[in-house]
Amino acid sequence: RYEAAQAAPTLLANDGGRLSPYDPIVQRYADRYGFDWRLIAAQMYQESQFDPRAVSRSGARGLMQLMPSTAQSLGFADLARPDAAIHAGVKYLYELRNDFDAEVPAGERTWFALAAYNLGPQRVERARRLAERLKLDPNRWAGNVETAMLKLARPEHGGLDRRYGQAIIYVRAIQSLYGSYR
């Protein structure tokens, strides 16, 4: 995923049981935007493995792997700074979560927002529409919209975009790590 191969840091920092070197920053912005800070730490690990210098092949940068244009639209310019990168990523996730209609239960919106963070909101909405056509609940993630995304990713079922499968893996990995952090 990254330009240069790097050794992955451990999942848990060795100093005092902290989850990351950035826990105080994560806690501040998670609290400001109404997230469990451990969820944000799990997402940050999934995105950059806590490497503030991480750059993806597509140009996403920093701890939360935002595209510079997305960060600028949120009012952030320097994604190399951990404070700015974390604040921008949490703010973006917050905005994505709030974009889902009130019919999506509050707890489900987080999973939808994580998928949108990875895949884009338009693709998540496409999967919700397919879920509805498949007689699945378009307002529930697990076993519903997630299932529709899987169909959209499989060529044998007419799927054209393998990124849907990657988004499922992304959300599941964050859910798993978040469960461990809790």
PDB file of C-alpha atoms in Angstrom:
ATOM      1  CA  ARG A   1       0.000   0.000   0.000  1.00  0.00           C
ATOM      2  CA  TYR A   2       2.833   2.397   0.711  1.00  0.00           C
ATOM      3  CA  GLU A   3       5.697   3.525  -1.531  1.00  0.00           C
ATOM      4  CA  ALA A   4       8.419   2.085   0.665  1.00  0.00           C
ATOM      5  CA  ALA A   5       8.172  -1.151   2.608  1.00  0.00           C
ATOM      6  CA  GLN A   6       8.238  -0.510   6.330  1.00  0.00           C
ATOM      7  CA  ALA A   7       8.295  -2.750   9.362  1.00  0.00           C
ATOM      8  CA  ALA A   8       4.914  -2.654  11.082  1.00  0.00           C
ATOM      9  CA  PRO A   9       4.989  -1.252  14.608  1.00  0.00           C
ATOM     10  CA  THR A  10       3.418  -3.238  17.395  1.00  0.00           C
ATOM     11  CA  LEU A  11      -0.320  -2.870  17.897  1.00  0.00           C
ATOM     12  CA  LEU A  12       0.106  -1.628  21.454  1.00  0.00           C
ATOM     13  CA  ALA A  13       2.674   0.883  22.535  1.00  0.00           C
ATOM     14  CA  ASN A  14       4.987  -0.362  25.260  1.00  0.00           C
ATOM     15  CA  ASP A  15       4.739   2.668  27.487  1.00  0.00           C
ATOM     16  CA  GLY A  16       2.006   2.469  30.076  1.00  0.00           C
ATOM     17  CA  GLY A  17      -0.476   0.453  28.026  1.00  0.00           C
ATOM     18  CA  ARG A  18      -1.162   3.243  25.546  1.00  0.00           C
ATOM     19  CA  LEU A  19      -2.703   2.241  22.250  1.00  0.00           C
ATOM     20  CA  SER A  20      -0.654   4.665  20.173  1.00  0.00           C
ATOM     21  CA  PRO A  21       1.899   7.406  20.569  1.00  0.00           C
ATOM     22  CA  TYR A  22      -0.953   9.826  19.810  1.00  0.00           C
ATOM     23  CA  ASP A  23      -3.555   8.811  22.419  1.00  0.00           C
ATOM     24  CA  PRO A  24      -3.984  12.300  23.992  1.00  0.00           C
ATOM     25  CA  ILE A  25      -4.598  13.878  20.556  1.00  0.00           C
ATOM     26  CA  VAL A  26      -6.950  11.084  19.515  1.00  0.00           C
ATOM     27  CA  GLN A  27      -8.875  11.376  22.788  1.00  0.00           C
ATOM     28  CA  ARG A  28      -9.271  15.144  22.387  1.00  0.00           C
ATOM     29  CA  TYR A  29     -10.701  15.007  18.864  1.00  0.00           C
ATOM     30  CA  ALA A  30     -12.724  11.834  19.377  1.00  0.00           C
ATOM     31  CA  ASP A  31     -14.398  13.492  22.361  1.00  0.00           C
ATOM     32  CA  ARG A  32     -15.029  16.693  20.390  1.00  0.00           C
ATOM     33  CA  TYR A  33     -16.776  14.801  17.570  1.00  0.00           C
ATOM     34  CA  GLY A  34     -18.540  12.138  19.638  1.00  0.00           C
ATOM     35  CA  PHE A  35     -16.500   9.014  18.896  1.00  0.00           C
ATOM     36  CA  ASP A  36     -14.966   6.419  21.174  1.00  0.00           C
ATOM     37  CA  TRP A  37     -11.278   7.295  20.982  1.00  0.00           C
ATOM     38  CA  ARG A  38     -10.379   3.608  20.730  1.00  0.00           C
ATOM     39  CA  LEU A  39     -12.329   3.369  17.468  1.00  0.00           C
ATOM     40  CA  ILE A  40     -10.320   6.278  16.062  1.00  0.00           C
ATOM     41  CA  ALA A  41      -7.080   4.650  17.242  1.00  0.00           C
ATOM     42  CA  ALA A  42      -8.124   1.437  15.479  1.00  0.00           C
ATOM     43  CA  GLN A  43      -8.882   3.346  12.287  1.00  0.00           C
ATOM     44  CA  MET A  44      -5.578   5.209  12.498  1.00  0.00           C
ATOM     45  CA  TYR A  45      -3.696   1.937  12.877  1.00  0.00           C
ATOM     46  CA  GLN A  46      -5.551   0.486   9.896  1.00  0.00           C
ATOM     47  CA  GLU A  47      -4.783   3.563   7.818  1.00  0.00           C
ATOM     48  CA  SER A  48      -1.125   4.236   8.635  1.00  0.00           C
ATOM     49  CA  GLN A  49       0.059   1.840  11.339  1.00  0.00           C
ATOM     50  CA  PHE A  50       0.671   5.015  13.373  1.00  0.00           C
ATOM     51  CA  ASP A  51       3.222   6.329  10.865  1.00  0.00           C
ATOM     52  CA  PRO A  52       2.750  10.105  10.412  1.00  0.00           C
ATOM     53  CA  ARG A  53       4.888   9.993   7.243  1.00  0.00           C
ATOM     54  CA  ALA A  54       2.724   7.348   5.523  1.00  0.00           C
ATOM     55  CA  VAL A  55       1.834   8.095   1.909  1.00  0.00           C
ATOM     56  CA  SER A  56      -0.328   5.777  -0.183  1.00  0.00           C
ATOM     57  CA  ARG A  57       0.120   5.151  -3.910  1.00  0.00           C
ATOM     58  CA  SER A  58      -2.981   7.262  -4.513  1.00  0.00           C
ATOM     59  CA  GLY A  59      -1.486  10.191  -2.593  1.00  0.00           C
ATOM     60  CA  ALA A  60      -3.350   9.897   0.724  1.00  0.00           C
ATOM     61  CA  ARG A  61      -1.154  11.243   3.511  1.00  0.00           C
ATOM     62  CA  GLY A  62      -0.571  11.171   7.228  1.00  0.00           C
ATOM     63  CA  LEU A  63      -1.859   9.202  10.169  1.00  0.00           C
ATOM     64  CA  MET A  64      -5.448   9.147   8.926  1.00  0.00           C
ATOM     65  CA  GLN A  65      -4.539   8.808   5.224  1.00  0.00           C
ATOM     66  CA  LEU A  66      -6.536  11.686   3.817  1.00  0.00           C
ATOM     67  CA  MET A  67      -6.170  13.030   0.312  1.00  0.00           C
ATOM     68  CA  PRO A  68      -4.682  16.533   0.487  1.00  0.00           C
ATOM     69  CA  SER A  69      -7.715  17.956  -1.353  1.00  0.00           C
ATOM     70  CA  THR A  70     -10.068  16.449   1.240  1.00  0.00           C
ATOM     71  CA  ALA A  71      -7.963  17.848   4.081  1.00  0.00           C
ATOM     72  CA  GLN A  72      -7.924  21.291   2.454  1.00  0.00           C
ATOM     73  CA  SER A  73     -11.705  21.234   2.038  1.00  0.00           C
ATOM     74  CA  LEU A  74     -11.907  20.638   5.798  1.00  0.00           C
ATOM     75  CA  GLY A  75      -9.507  23.509   6.539  1.00  0.00           C
ATOM     76  CA  PHE A  76      -6.279  21.547   7.057  1.00  0.00           C
ATOM     77  CA  ALA A  77      -3.093  21.993   5.064  1.00  0.00           C
ATOM     78  CA  ASP A  78      -0.283  20.067   6.788  1.00  0.00           C
ATOM     79  CA  LEU A  79      -1.077  16.360   7.139  1.00  0.00           C
ATOM     80  CA  ALA A  80       2.491  15.681   8.251  1.00  0.00           C
ATOM     81  CA  ARG A  81       1.616  17.192  11.631  1.00  0.00           C
ATOM     82  CA  PRO A  82      -0.050  14.530  13.819  1.00  0.00           C
ATOM     83  CA  ASP A  83      -2.439  17.013  15.454  1.00  0.00           C
ATOM     84  CA  ALA A  84      -3.683  18.317  12.095  1.00  0.00           C
ATOM     85  CA  ALA A  85      -3.867  14.859  10.500  1.00  0.00           C
ATOM     86  CA  ILE A  86      -5.856  13.361  13.379  1.00  0.00           C
ATOM     87  CA  HIS A  87      -8.166  16.351  13.653  1.00  0.00           C
ATOM     88  CA  ALA A  88      -8.818  16.294   9.884  1.00  0.00           C
ATOM     89  CA  GLY A  89      -9.479  12.545   9.840  1.00  0.00           C
ATOM     90  CA  VAL A  90     -11.873  12.616  12.797  1.00  0.00           C
ATOM     91  CA  LYS A  91     -13.683  15.653  11.426  1.00  0.00           C
ATOM     92  CA  TYR A  92     -14.071  13.951   8.039  1.00  0.00           C
ATOM     93  CA  LEU A  93     -15.404  10.757   9.645  1.00  0.00           C
ATOM     94  CA  TYR A  94     -17.826  12.904  11.667  1.00  0.00           C
ATOM     95  CA  GLU A  95     -19.097  14.634   8.532  1.00  0.00           C
ATOM     96  CA  LEU A  96     -19.522  11.309   6.745  1.00  0.00           C
ATOM     97  CA  ARG A  97     -21.406   9.863   9.712  1.00  0.00           C
ATOM     98  CA  ASN A  98     -23.738  12.859   9.804  1.00  0.00           C
ATOM     99  CA  ASP A  99     -24.498  12.597   6.093  1.00  0.00           C
ATOM    100  CA  PHE A 100     -26.487   9.390   6.600  1.00  0.00           C
ATOM    101  CA  ASP A 101     -30.207   9.912   7.043  1.00  0.00           C
ATOM    102  CA  ALA A 102     -32.012   9.496  10.332  1.00  0.00           C
ATOM    103  CA  GLU A 103     -33.399   6.111   9.225  1.00  0.00           C
ATOM    104  CA  VAL A 104     -29.915   4.657   9.743  1.00  0.00           C
ATOM    105  CA  PRO A 105     -29.601   3.863  13.464  1.00  0.00           C
ATOM    106  CA  ALA A 106     -26.915   5.895  15.218  1.00  0.00           C
ATOM    107  CA  GLY A 107     -24.724   2.871  15.948  1.00  0.00           C
ATOM    108  CA  GLU A 108     -24.868   1.735  12.328  1.00  0.00           C
ATOM    109  CA  ARG A 109     -23.868   5.143  10.967  1.00  0.00           C
ATOM    110  CA  THR A 110     -20.326   4.648  12.235  1.00  0.00           C
ATOM    111  CA  TRP A 111     -19.838   1.511  10.118  1.00  0.00           C
ATOM    112  CA  PHE A 112     -21.346   3.245   7.090  1.00  0.00           C
ATOM    113  CA  ALA A 113     -19.088   6.252   7.694  1.00  0.00           C
ATOM    114  CA  LEU A 114     -15.995   4.041   7.898  1.00  0.00           C
ATOM    115  CA  ALA A 115     -16.960   2.367   4.614  1.00  0.00           C
ATOM    116  CA  ALA A 116     -17.511   5.813   3.047  1.00  0.00           C
ATOM    117  CA  TYR A 117     -14.137   6.997   4.384  1.00  0.00           C
ATOM    118  CA  ASN A 118     -12.509   4.109   2.536  1.00  0.00           C
ATOM    119  CA  LEU A 119     -14.703   3.823  -0.546  1.00  0.00           C
ATOM    120  CA  GLY A 120     -16.512   7.110  -0.945  1.00  0.00           C
ATOM    121  CA  PRO A 121     -20.073   8.020   0.044  1.00  0.00           C
ATOM    122  CA  GLN A 122     -21.503   7.495  -3.447  1.00  0.00           C
ATOM    123  CA  ARG A 123     -20.433   3.859  -3.513  1.00  0.00           C
ATOM    124  CA  VAL A 124     -21.916   3.270  -0.066  1.00  0.00           C
ATOM    125  CA  GLU A 125     -25.221   4.737  -1.271  1.00  0.00           C
ATOM    126  CA  ARG A 126     -25.086   2.466  -4.328  1.00  0.00           C
ATOM    127  CA  ALA A 127     -24.647  -0.536  -2.033  1.00  0.00           C
ATOM    128  CA  ARG A 128     -27.577   0.634   0.124  1.00  0.00           C
ATOM    129  CA  ARG A 129     -29.802   0.818  -2.963  1.00  0.00           C
ATOM    130  CA  LEU A 130     -28.740  -2.682  -4.006  1.00  0.00           C
ATOM    131  CA  ALA A 131     -29.392  -3.977  -0.478  1.00  0.00           C
ATOM    132  CA  GLU A 132     -32.935  -2.671  -0.720  1.00  0.00           C
ATOM    133  CA  ARG A 133     -33.447  -4.370  -4.109  1.00  0.00           C
ATOM    134  CA  LEU A 134     -32.145  -7.613  -2.559  1.00  0.00           C
ATOM    135  CA  LYS A 135     -34.745  -7.292   0.238  1.00  0.00           C
ATOM    136  CA  LEU A 136     -32.010  -6.577   2.777  1.00  0.00           C
ATOM    137  CA  ASP A 137     -32.115  -3.723   5.267  1.00  0.00           C
ATOM    138  CA  PRO A 138     -30.356  -0.725   3.665  1.00  0.00           C
ATOM    139  CA  ASN A 139     -29.993   0.822   7.119  1.00  0.00           C
ATOM    140  CA  ARG A 140     -27.975  -2.030   8.666  1.00  0.00           C
ATOM    141  CA  TRP A 141     -24.356  -2.786   7.954  1.00  0.00           C
ATOM    142  CA  ALA A 142     -23.624  -6.395   8.959  1.00  0.00           C
ATOM    143  CA  GLY A 143     -25.262  -8.974   6.743  1.00  0.00           C
ATOM    144  CA  ASN A 144     -27.154  -6.314   4.806  1.00  0.00           C
ATOM    145  CA  VAL A 145     -25.293  -3.469   3.077  1.00  0.00           C
ATOM    146  CA  GLU A 146     -22.101  -5.428   3.638  1.00  0.00           C
ATOM    147  CA  THR A 147     -23.678  -8.303   1.651  1.00  0.00           C
ATOM    148  CA  ALA A 148     -24.683  -5.930  -1.141  1.00  0.00           C
ATOM    149  CA  MET A 149     -21.110  -4.618  -1.287  1.00  0.00           C
ATOM    150  CA  LEU A 150     -19.823  -8.144  -1.636  1.00  0.00           C
ATOM    151  CA  LYS A 151     -22.109  -8.667  -4.623  1.00  0.00           C
ATOM    152  CA  LEU A 152     -20.900  -5.417  -6.160  1.00  0.00           C
ATOM    153  CA  ALA A 153     -17.308  -6.653  -5.823  1.00  0.00           C
ATOM    154  CA  ARG A 154     -17.738 -10.102  -7.385  1.00  0.00           C
ATOM    155  CA  PRO A 155     -17.311 -10.287 -11.150  1.00  0.00           C
ATOM    156  CA  GLU A 156     -19.364 -13.484 -11.340  1.00  0.00           C
ATOM    157  CA  HIS A 157     -22.327 -11.524  -9.987  1.00  0.00           C
ATOM    158  CA  GLY A 158     -21.871  -8.585 -12.312  1.00  0.00           C
ATOM    159  CA  GLY A 159     -19.637  -6.696  -9.889  1.00  0.00           C
ATOM    160  CA  LEU A 160     -17.380  -4.168 -11.525  1.00  0.00           C
ATOM    161  CA  ASP A 161     -15.532  -2.637  -8.601  1.00  0.00           C
ATOM    162  CA  ARG A 162     -13.291  -4.731  -6.345  1.00  0.00           C
ATOM    163  CA  ARG A 163     -12.933  -1.756  -4.000  1.00  0.00           C
ATOM    164  CA  TYR A 164     -16.232  -2.805  -2.425  1.00  0.00           C
ATOM    165  CA  GLY A 165     -14.560  -5.964  -1.146  1.00  0.00           C
ATOM    166  CA  GLN A 166     -11.640  -3.952   0.143  1.00  0.00           C
ATOM    167  CA  ALA A 167     -14.045  -1.670   2.039  1.00  0.00           C
ATOM    168  CA  ILE A 168     -15.628  -4.695   3.731  1.00  0.00           C
ATOM    169  CA  ILE A 169     -12.183  -5.881   4.840  1.00  0.00           C
ATOM    170  CA  TYR A 170     -11.352  -2.351   6.015  1.00  0.00           C
ATOM    171  CA  VAL A 171     -14.459  -2.030   8.197  1.00  0.00           C
ATOM    172  CA  ARG A 172     -14.069  -5.560   9.607  1.00  0.00           C
ATOM    173  CA  ALA A 173     -10.405  -4.955  10.458  1.00  0.00           C
ATOM    174  CA  ILE A 174     -11.290  -1.753  12.325  1.00  0.00           C
ATOM    175  CA  GLN A 175     -14.170  -3.474  14.122  1.00  0.00           C
ATOM    176  CA  SER A 176     -11.851  -6.302  15.179  1.00  0.00           C
ATOM    177  CA  LEU A 177      -9.082  -4.020  16.399  1.00  0.00           C
ATOM    178  CA  TYR A 178     -11.599  -1.745  18.120  1.00  0.00           C
ATOM    179  CA  GLY A 179     -13.002  -4.781  19.957  1.00  0.00           C
ATOM    180  CA  SER A 180      -9.480  -5.674  21.099  1.00  0.00           C
ATOM    181  CA  TYR A 181      -8.759  -2.116  22.197  1.00  0.00           C
ATOM    182  CA  ARG A 182     -11.966  -1.987  24.233  1.00  0.00           C
TER     183      ARG A 182
END
